[in-house]
Short mmCIF file of C-alpha atoms and ligand atoms in Angstrom, two decimals:
data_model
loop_
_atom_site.label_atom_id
_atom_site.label_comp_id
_atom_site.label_asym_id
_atom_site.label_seq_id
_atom_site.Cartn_x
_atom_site.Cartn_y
_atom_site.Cartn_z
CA UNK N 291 -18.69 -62.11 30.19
CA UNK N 292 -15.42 -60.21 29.84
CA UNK N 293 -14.34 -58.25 26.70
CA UNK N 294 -11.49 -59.36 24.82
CA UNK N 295 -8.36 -56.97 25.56
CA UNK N 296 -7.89 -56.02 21.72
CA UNK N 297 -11.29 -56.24 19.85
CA UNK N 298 -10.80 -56.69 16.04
CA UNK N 299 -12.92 -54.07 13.85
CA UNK N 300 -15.31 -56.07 11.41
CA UNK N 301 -13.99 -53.61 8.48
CA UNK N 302 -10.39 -54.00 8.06
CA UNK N 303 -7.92 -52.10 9.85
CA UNK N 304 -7.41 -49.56 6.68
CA UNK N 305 -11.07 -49.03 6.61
CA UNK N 306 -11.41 -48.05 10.40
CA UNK N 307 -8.66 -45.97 10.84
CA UNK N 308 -10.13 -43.83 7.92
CA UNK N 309 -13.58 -44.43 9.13
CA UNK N 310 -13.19 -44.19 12.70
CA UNK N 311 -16.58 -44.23 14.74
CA UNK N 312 -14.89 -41.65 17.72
CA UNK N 313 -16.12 -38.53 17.84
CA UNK N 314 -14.45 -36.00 20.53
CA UNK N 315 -17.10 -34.09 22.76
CA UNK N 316 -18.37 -31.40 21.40
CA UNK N 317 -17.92 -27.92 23.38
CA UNK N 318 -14.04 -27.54 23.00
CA UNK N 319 -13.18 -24.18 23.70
CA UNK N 320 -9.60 -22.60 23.47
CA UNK N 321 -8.47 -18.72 22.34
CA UNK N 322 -7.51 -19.95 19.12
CA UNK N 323 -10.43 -21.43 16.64
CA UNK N 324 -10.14 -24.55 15.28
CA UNK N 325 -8.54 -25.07 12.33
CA UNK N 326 -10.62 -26.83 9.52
CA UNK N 327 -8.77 -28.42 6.11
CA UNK N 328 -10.45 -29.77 3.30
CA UNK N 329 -10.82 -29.94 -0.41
CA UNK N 330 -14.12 -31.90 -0.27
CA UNK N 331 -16.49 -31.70 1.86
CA UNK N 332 -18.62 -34.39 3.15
CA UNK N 333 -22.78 -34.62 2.91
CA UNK N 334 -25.56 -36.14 4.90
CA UNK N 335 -26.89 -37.65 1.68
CA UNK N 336 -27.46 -36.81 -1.81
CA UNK N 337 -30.50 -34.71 -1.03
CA UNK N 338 -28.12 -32.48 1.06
CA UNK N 339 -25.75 -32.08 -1.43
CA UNK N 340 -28.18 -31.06 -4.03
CA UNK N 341 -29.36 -28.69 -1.74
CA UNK N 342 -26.18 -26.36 -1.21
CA UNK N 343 -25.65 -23.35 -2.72
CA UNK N 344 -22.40 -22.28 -2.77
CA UNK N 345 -22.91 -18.58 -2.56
CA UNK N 346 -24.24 -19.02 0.92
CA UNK N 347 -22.51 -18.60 4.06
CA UNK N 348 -25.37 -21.34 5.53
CA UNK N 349 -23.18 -24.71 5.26
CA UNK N 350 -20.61 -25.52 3.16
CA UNK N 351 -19.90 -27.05 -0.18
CA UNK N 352 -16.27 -28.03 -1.24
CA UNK N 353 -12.87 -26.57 0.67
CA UNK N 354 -12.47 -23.81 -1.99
CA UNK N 355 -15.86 -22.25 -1.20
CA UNK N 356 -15.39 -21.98 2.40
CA UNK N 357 -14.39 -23.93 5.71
CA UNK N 358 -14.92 -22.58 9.38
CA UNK N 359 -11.34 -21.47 9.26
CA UNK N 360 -11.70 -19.51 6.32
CA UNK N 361 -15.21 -17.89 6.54
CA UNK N 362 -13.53 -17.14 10.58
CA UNK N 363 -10.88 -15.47 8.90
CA UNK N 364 -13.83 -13.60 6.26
CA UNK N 365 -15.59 -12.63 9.16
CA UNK N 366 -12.66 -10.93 11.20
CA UNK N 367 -11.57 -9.58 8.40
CA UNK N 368 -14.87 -7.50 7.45
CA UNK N 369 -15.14 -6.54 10.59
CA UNK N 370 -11.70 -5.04 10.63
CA UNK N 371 -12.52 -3.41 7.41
CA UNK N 372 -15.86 -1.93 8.75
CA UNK N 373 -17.49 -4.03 5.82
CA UNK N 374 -19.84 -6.82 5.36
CA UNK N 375 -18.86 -9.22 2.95
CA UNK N 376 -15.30 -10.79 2.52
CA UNK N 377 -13.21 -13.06 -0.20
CA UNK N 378 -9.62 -14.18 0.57
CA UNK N 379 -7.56 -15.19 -2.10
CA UNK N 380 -3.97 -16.02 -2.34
CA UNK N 381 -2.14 -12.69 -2.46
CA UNK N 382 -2.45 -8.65 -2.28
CA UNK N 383 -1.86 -8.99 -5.58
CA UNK N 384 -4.93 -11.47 -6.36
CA UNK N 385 -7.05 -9.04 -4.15
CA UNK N 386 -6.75 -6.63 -6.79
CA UNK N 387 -6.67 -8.88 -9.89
CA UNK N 388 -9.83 -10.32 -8.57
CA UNK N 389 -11.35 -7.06 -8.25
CA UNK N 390 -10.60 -5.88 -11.78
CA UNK N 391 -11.73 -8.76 -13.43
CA UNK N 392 -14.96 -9.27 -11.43
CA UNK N 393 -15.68 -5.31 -11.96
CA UNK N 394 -14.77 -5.05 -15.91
CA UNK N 395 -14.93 -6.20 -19.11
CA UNK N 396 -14.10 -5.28 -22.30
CA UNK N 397 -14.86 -1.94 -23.56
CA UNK N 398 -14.65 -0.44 -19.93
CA UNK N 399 -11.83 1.65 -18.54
CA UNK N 400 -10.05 1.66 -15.08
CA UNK N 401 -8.53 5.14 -13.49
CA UNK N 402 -5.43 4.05 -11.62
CA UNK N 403 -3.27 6.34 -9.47
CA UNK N 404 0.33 6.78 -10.86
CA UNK N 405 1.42 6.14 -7.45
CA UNK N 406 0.08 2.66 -7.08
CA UNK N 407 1.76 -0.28 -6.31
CA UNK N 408 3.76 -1.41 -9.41
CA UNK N 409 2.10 -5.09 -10.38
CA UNK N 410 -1.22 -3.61 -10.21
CA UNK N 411 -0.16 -0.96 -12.96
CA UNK N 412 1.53 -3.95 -15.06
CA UNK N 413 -2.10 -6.17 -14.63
CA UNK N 414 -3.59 -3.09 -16.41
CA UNK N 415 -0.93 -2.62 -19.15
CA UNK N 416 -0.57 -6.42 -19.71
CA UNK N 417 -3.87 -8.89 -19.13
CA UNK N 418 -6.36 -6.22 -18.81
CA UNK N 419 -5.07 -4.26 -22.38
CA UNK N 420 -5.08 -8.22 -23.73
CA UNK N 421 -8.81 -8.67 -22.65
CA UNK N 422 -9.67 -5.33 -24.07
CA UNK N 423 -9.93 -3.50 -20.89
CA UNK N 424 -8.35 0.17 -21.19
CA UNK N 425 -6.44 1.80 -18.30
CA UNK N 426 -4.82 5.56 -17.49
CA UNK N 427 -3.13 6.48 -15.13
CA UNK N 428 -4.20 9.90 -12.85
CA UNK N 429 -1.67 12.08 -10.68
CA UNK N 430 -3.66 11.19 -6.90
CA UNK N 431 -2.83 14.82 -5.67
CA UNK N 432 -5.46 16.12 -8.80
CA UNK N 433 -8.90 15.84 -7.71
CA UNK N 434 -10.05 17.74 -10.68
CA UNK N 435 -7.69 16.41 -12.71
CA UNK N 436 -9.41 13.06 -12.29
CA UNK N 437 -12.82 14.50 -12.73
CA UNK N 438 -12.01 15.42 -15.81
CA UNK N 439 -10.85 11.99 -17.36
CA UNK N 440 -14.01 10.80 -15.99
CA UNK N 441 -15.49 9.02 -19.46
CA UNK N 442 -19.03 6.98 -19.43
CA UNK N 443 -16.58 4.03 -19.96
CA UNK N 444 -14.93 4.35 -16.75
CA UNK N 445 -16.47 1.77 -14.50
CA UNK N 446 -13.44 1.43 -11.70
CA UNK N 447 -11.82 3.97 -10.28
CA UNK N 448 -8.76 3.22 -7.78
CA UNK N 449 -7.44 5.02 -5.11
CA UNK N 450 -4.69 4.13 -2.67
CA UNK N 451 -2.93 5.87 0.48
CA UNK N 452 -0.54 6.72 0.27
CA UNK N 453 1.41 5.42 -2.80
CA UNK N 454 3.20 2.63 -1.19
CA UNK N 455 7.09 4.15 -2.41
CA UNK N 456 6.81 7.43 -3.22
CA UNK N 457 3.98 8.05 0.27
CA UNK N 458 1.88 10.74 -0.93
CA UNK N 459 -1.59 10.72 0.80
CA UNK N 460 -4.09 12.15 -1.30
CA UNK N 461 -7.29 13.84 -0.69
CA UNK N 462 -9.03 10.31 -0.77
CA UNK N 463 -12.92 12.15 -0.16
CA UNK N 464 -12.23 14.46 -3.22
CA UNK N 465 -11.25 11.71 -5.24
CA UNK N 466 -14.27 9.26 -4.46
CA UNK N 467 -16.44 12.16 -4.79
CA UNK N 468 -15.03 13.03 -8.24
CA UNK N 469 -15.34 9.13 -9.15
CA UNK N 470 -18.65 8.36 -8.00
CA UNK N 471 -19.70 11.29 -10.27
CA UNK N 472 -20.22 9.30 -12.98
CA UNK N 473 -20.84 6.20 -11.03
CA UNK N 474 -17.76 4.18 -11.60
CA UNK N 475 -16.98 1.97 -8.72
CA UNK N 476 -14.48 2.87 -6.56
CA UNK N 477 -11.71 0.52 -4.72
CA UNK N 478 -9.44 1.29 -2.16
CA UNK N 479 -5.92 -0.36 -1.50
CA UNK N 480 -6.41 -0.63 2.00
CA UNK N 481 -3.02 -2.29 2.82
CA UNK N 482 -1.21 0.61 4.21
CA UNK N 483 -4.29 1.76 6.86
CA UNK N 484 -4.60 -1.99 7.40
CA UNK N 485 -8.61 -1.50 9.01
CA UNK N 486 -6.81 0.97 11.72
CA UNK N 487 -5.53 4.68 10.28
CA UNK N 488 -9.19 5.46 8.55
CA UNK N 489 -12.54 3.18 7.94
CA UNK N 490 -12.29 2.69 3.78
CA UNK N 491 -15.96 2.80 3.60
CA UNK N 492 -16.57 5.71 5.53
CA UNK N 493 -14.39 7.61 2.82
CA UNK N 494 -16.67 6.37 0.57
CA UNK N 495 -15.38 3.38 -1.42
CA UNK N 496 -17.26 0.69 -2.77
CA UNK N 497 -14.43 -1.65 -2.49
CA UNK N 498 -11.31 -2.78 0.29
CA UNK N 499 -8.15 -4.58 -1.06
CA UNK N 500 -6.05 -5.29 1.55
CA UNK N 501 -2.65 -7.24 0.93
CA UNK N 502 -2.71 -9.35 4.50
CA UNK N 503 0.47 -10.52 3.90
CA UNK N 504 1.19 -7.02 5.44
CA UNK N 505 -0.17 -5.97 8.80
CA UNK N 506 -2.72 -8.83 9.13
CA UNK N 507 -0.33 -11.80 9.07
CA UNK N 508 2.15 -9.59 10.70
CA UNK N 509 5.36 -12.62 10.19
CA UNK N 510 6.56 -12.28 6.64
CA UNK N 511 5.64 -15.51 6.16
CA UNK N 512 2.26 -15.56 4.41
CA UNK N 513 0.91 -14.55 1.27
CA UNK N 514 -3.19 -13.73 1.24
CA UNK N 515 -5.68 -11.07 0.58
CA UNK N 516 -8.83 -9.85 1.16
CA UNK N 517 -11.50 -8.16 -0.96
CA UNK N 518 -14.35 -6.68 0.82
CA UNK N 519 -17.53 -4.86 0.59
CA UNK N 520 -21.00 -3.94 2.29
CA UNK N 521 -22.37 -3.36 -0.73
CA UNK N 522 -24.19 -7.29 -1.56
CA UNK N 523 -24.42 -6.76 -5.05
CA UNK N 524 -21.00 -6.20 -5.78
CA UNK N 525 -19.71 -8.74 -2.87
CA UNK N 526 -22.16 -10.71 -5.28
CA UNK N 527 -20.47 -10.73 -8.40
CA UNK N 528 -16.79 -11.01 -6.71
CA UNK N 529 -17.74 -13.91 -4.80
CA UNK N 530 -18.69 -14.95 -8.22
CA UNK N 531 -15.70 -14.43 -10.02
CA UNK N 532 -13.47 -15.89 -7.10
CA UNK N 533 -15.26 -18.84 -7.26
CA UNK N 534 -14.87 -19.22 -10.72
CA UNK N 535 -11.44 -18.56 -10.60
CA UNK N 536 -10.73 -20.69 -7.68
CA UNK N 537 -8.39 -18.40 -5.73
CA UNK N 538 -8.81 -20.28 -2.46
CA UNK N 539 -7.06 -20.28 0.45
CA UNK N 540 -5.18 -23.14 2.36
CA UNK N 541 -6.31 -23.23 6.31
CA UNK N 542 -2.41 -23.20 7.21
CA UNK N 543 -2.43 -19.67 5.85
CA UNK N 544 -5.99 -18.45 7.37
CA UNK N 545 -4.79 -20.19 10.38
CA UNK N 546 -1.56 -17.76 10.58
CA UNK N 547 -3.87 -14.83 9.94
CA UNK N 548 -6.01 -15.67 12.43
CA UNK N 549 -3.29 -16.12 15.24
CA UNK N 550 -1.48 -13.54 14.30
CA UNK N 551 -4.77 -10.81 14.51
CA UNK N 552 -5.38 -10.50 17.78
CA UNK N 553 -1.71 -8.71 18.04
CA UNK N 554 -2.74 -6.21 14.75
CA UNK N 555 -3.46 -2.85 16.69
CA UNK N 556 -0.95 -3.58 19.04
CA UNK N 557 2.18 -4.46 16.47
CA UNK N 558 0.35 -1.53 13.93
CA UNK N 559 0.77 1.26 17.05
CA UNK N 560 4.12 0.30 17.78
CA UNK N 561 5.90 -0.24 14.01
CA UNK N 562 4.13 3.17 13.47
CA UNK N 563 5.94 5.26 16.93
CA UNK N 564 9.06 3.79 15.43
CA UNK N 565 8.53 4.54 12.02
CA UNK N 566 7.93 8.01 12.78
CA UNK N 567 11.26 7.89 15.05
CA UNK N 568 13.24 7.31 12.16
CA UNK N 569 11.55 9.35 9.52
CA UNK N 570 12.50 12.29 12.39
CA UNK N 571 16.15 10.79 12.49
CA UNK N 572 16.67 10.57 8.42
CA UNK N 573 15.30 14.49 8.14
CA UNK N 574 17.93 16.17 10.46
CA UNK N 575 20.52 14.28 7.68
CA UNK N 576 22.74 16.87 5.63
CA UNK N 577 22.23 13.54 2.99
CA UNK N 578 19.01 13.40 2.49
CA UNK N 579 17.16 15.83 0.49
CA UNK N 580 13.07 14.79 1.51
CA UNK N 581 11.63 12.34 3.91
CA UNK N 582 8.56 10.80 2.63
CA UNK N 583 6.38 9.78 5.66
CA UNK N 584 2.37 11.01 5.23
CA UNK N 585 2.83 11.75 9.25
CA UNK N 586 5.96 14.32 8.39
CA UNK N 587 4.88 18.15 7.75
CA UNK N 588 6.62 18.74 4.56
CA UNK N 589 5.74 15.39 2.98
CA UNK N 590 3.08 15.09 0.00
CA UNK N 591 -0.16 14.64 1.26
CA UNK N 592 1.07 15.42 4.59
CA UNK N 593 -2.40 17.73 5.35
CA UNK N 594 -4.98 15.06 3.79
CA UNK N 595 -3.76 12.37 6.15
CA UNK N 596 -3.61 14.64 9.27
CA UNK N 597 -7.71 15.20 8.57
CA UNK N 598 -8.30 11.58 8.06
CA UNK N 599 -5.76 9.82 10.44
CA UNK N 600 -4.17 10.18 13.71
CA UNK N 601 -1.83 6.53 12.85
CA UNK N 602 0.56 5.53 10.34
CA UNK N 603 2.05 2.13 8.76
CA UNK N 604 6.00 2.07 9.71
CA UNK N 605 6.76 2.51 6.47
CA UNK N 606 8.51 5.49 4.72
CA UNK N 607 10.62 6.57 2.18
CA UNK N 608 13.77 8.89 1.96
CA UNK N 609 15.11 10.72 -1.28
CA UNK N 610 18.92 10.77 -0.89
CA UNK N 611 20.26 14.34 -1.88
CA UNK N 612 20.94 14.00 -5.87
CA UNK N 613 24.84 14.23 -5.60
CA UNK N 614 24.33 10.62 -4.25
CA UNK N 615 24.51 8.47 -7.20
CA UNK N 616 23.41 4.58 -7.88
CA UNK N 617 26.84 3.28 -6.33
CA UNK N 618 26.86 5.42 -3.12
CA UNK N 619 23.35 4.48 -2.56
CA UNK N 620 23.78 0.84 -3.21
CA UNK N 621 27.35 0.99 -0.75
CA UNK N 622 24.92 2.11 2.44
CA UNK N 623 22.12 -0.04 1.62
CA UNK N 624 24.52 -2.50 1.74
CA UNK N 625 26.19 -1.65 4.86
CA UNK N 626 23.25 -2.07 6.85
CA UNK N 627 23.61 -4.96 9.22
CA UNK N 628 19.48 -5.19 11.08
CA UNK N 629 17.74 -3.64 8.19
CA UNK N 630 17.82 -6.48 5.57
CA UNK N 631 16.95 -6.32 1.80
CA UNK N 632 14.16 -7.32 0.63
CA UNK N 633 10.22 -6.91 -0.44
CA UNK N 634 7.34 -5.99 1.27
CA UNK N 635 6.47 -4.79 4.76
CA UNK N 636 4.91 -4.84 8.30
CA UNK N 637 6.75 -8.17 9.57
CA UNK N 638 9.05 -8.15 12.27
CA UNK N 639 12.09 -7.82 10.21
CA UNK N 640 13.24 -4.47 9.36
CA UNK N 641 13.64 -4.07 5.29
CA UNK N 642 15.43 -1.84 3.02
CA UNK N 643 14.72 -1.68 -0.64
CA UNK N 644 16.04 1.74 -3.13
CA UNK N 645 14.02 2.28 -6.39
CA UNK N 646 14.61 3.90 -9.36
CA UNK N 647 12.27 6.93 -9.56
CA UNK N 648 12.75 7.21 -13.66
CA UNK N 649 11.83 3.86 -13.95
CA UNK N 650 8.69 4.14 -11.88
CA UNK N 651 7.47 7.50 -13.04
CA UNK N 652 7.00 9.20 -16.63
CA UNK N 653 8.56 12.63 -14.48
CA UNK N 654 9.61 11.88 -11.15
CA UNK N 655 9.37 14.81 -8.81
CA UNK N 656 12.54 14.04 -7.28
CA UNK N 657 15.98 14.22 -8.68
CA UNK N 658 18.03 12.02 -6.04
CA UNK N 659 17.86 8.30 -5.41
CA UNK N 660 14.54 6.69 -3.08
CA UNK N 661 15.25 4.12 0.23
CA UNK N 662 12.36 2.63 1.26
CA UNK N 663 12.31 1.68 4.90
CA UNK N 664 9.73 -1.08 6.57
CA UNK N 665 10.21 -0.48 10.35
CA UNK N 666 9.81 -3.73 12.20
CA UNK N 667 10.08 -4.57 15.65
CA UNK N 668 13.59 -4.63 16.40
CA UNK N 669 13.97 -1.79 19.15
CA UNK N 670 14.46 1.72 17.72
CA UNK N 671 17.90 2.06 18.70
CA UNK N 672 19.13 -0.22 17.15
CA UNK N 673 17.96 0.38 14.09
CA UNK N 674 18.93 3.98 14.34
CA UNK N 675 22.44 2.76 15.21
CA UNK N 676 22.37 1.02 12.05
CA UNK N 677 21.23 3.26 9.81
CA UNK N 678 24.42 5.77 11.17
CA UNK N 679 26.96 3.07 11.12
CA UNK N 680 25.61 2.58 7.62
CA UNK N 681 26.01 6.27 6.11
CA UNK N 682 29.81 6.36 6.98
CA UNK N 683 29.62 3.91 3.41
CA UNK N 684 27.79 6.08 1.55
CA UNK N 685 30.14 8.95 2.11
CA UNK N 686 33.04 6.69 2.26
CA UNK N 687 31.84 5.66 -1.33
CA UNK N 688 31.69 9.40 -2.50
CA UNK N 689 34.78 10.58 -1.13
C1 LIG B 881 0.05 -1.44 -1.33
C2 LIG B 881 0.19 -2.89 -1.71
N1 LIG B 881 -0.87 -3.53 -2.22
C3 LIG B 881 -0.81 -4.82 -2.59
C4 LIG B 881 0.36 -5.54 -2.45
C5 LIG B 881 0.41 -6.96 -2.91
O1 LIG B 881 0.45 -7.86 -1.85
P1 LIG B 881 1.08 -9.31 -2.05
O2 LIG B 881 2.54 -9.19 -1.86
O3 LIG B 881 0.39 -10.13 -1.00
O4 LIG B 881 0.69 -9.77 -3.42
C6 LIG B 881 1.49 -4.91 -1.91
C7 LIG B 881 2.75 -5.66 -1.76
O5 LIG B 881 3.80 -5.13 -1.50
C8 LIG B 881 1.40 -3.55 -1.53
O6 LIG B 881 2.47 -2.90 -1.05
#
């Protein structure tokens, strides 16, 4: 008997399509993994579903919780780190809002360097003083300084390196020493090393933050972060709060991440020979008054990161010499033609952005006006070339 050509399903065409019966072999290999997307998740039967536990790794529960492409990403990700345990959630930012809130509560303090990266200060001043959290801020270079704002209320201490505008690299052993004193828990923003310049754990912090919107997803293109640990207890109780908070990821995202990894050390080592090309360039400049790179002798810091590190982030500031006011300063940055103006850092573009130090700090150890440069992967000529071509409009502008 022959088959018909075109055999109709029994279930209706709308039903089959969704409920196909084909199932692809299974052994598909390819240097990418597969990319999983779901907000539910399907079960054997009700007995399996019962059965999950969310917290666990073992099998999965609903698309928030985890998805092969996700607990992929976790995985890489902690081992990048040197840690055990990761949570990705939807921004740097949400890296370190997740960590205060799973870490504190009211009544408790957090130490925060005055250097840190802005919206993690504003967090503290804003939601955390709301929720009856208290915050100060500590000068990073102080070691003893810190020790001795060290209160039994303290329970999270964080330390970054360097400050991500104003570069200083701090004594980061000192400082966890100071803070474990009392046992407060200590997180690292690990954005800037990015898993490669130093091992965050072996420095002694409890905690890793890193913004992989940076170095991780490499494109400018993604927003994520990561929050990781090897301590289980306190991978415990942020696991916790993330899902509780449900600060999932999308697998688009992890996806990017994930592609884009494999090219990390490679991207990190090059961004970071330029980088330290152009901090050289800007400090033989009758303009500029300091270059702030943690790799530059002569830069704050400068001797804490040359015991830790032997690499640097392409990322660096300069401190235009103070007869260079707001308009002369705004005239080059504006001249620049491959540098382009904007947040962030560690894609492939090449991005200016100047700061007010007075805004940013209570006494600001410089008197002149701050560039920030994030060295991409245009070829350092060029961007040299630029930055020249650029200057003639800042003295134009002060002539
Ligand atoms: C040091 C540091 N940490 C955290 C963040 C926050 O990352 P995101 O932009 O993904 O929120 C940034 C962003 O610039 C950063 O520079």
């Amino acid at each position: 008997m022959t088959e018909p050509d075109n055999p109709r399903p029994a279930a209706s065409i709308a039903t089959t399509l969704i409920h196909h019966p084909y199932q692809p072999p299974a052994g598909f290999a390819a240097p990418q993994p597969g990319v999983f997307k779901a907000s539910t998740v399907i079960f054997a039967d009700s007995a399996a579903m019962r059965a999950r536990d969310w917290k666990s790794k073992a099998g999965y529960t609903y698309g928030l919780h985890g998805t092969p492409t996700t607990f992929t990403l976790e995985e890489r990700i902690a081992t990048l780190e040197g840690g055990h345990h990761t949570v990705l959630v939807p921004s740097g930012l949400a890296a370190i809002t997740l960590t205060d809130l799973a870490l504190l509560g009211a009544g408790d303090e957090v130490l925060i360097p005055d250097n840190a990266y802005g919206p993690g200060k504003e967090l503290a001043r804003h939601e955390l003083a709301r929720w009856g959290i208290t915050h100060r801020f500590y000068d990073p270079l102080d070691a003893s300084a810190l020790a001795a704002m060290l209160t039994p209320a303290t329970r999270l201490v964080w330390v970054e390196a360097p400050g991500s505008v104003t570069m200083e690299f701090p004594d980061l052993a000192n400082l966890v020493r100071a803070a474990r004193s009392t046992g407060a828990v200590v997180a690292l923003d690990n954005t800037w090393g990015a898993g490669l310049a130093f091992n965050a754990f072996e420095v002694g912090a409890d905690v890793s933050v890193h913004a992989l919107t940076k170095y991780p997803s490499g494109g400018g293109d993604v927003l994520m972060g990561s929050v990781t640990t090897r301590n289980p207890a306190l991978h415990l109780k942020l696991n916790a709060a993330h899902m509780r908070m449900g600060w999932g990821v999308g697998a688009n995202d992890a996806e990017s991440v994930l592609r884009a990894l494999p090219s990390l050390p490679l991207r990190y080592a090059a961004q970071d020979q330029a980088g330290r090309t152009l901090a050289q360039w800007w400090a033989q400049r009758p303009e500029v008054a300091q270059v702030l790179h943690p790799a530059w002798p002569g830069s704050p810091g400068h001797a804490h990161w040359k015991q830790l590190c032997t690499q640097a982030a392409g990322l660096f500031s300069i401190v235009f010499d103070a007869r260079y006011g707001r308009a002369q300063v705004d005239a080059f940055v504006d001249a620049l033609k491959v540098f382009k103006i904007g947040f962030s850092w560690a894609g492939p573009v090449s991005l200016v952005v100047s700061y007010d130090l007075k805004a940013m700090r209570a006494t600001p150890a410089w008197q002149g006006i701050l560039v920030r440069f994030s060295i991409g992967l245009e070829a350092v000529d060029d961007l040299i070339a630029d930055s020249e071509q650029a200057l003639a409009a800042l003295n134009r502008a002060v002539a």
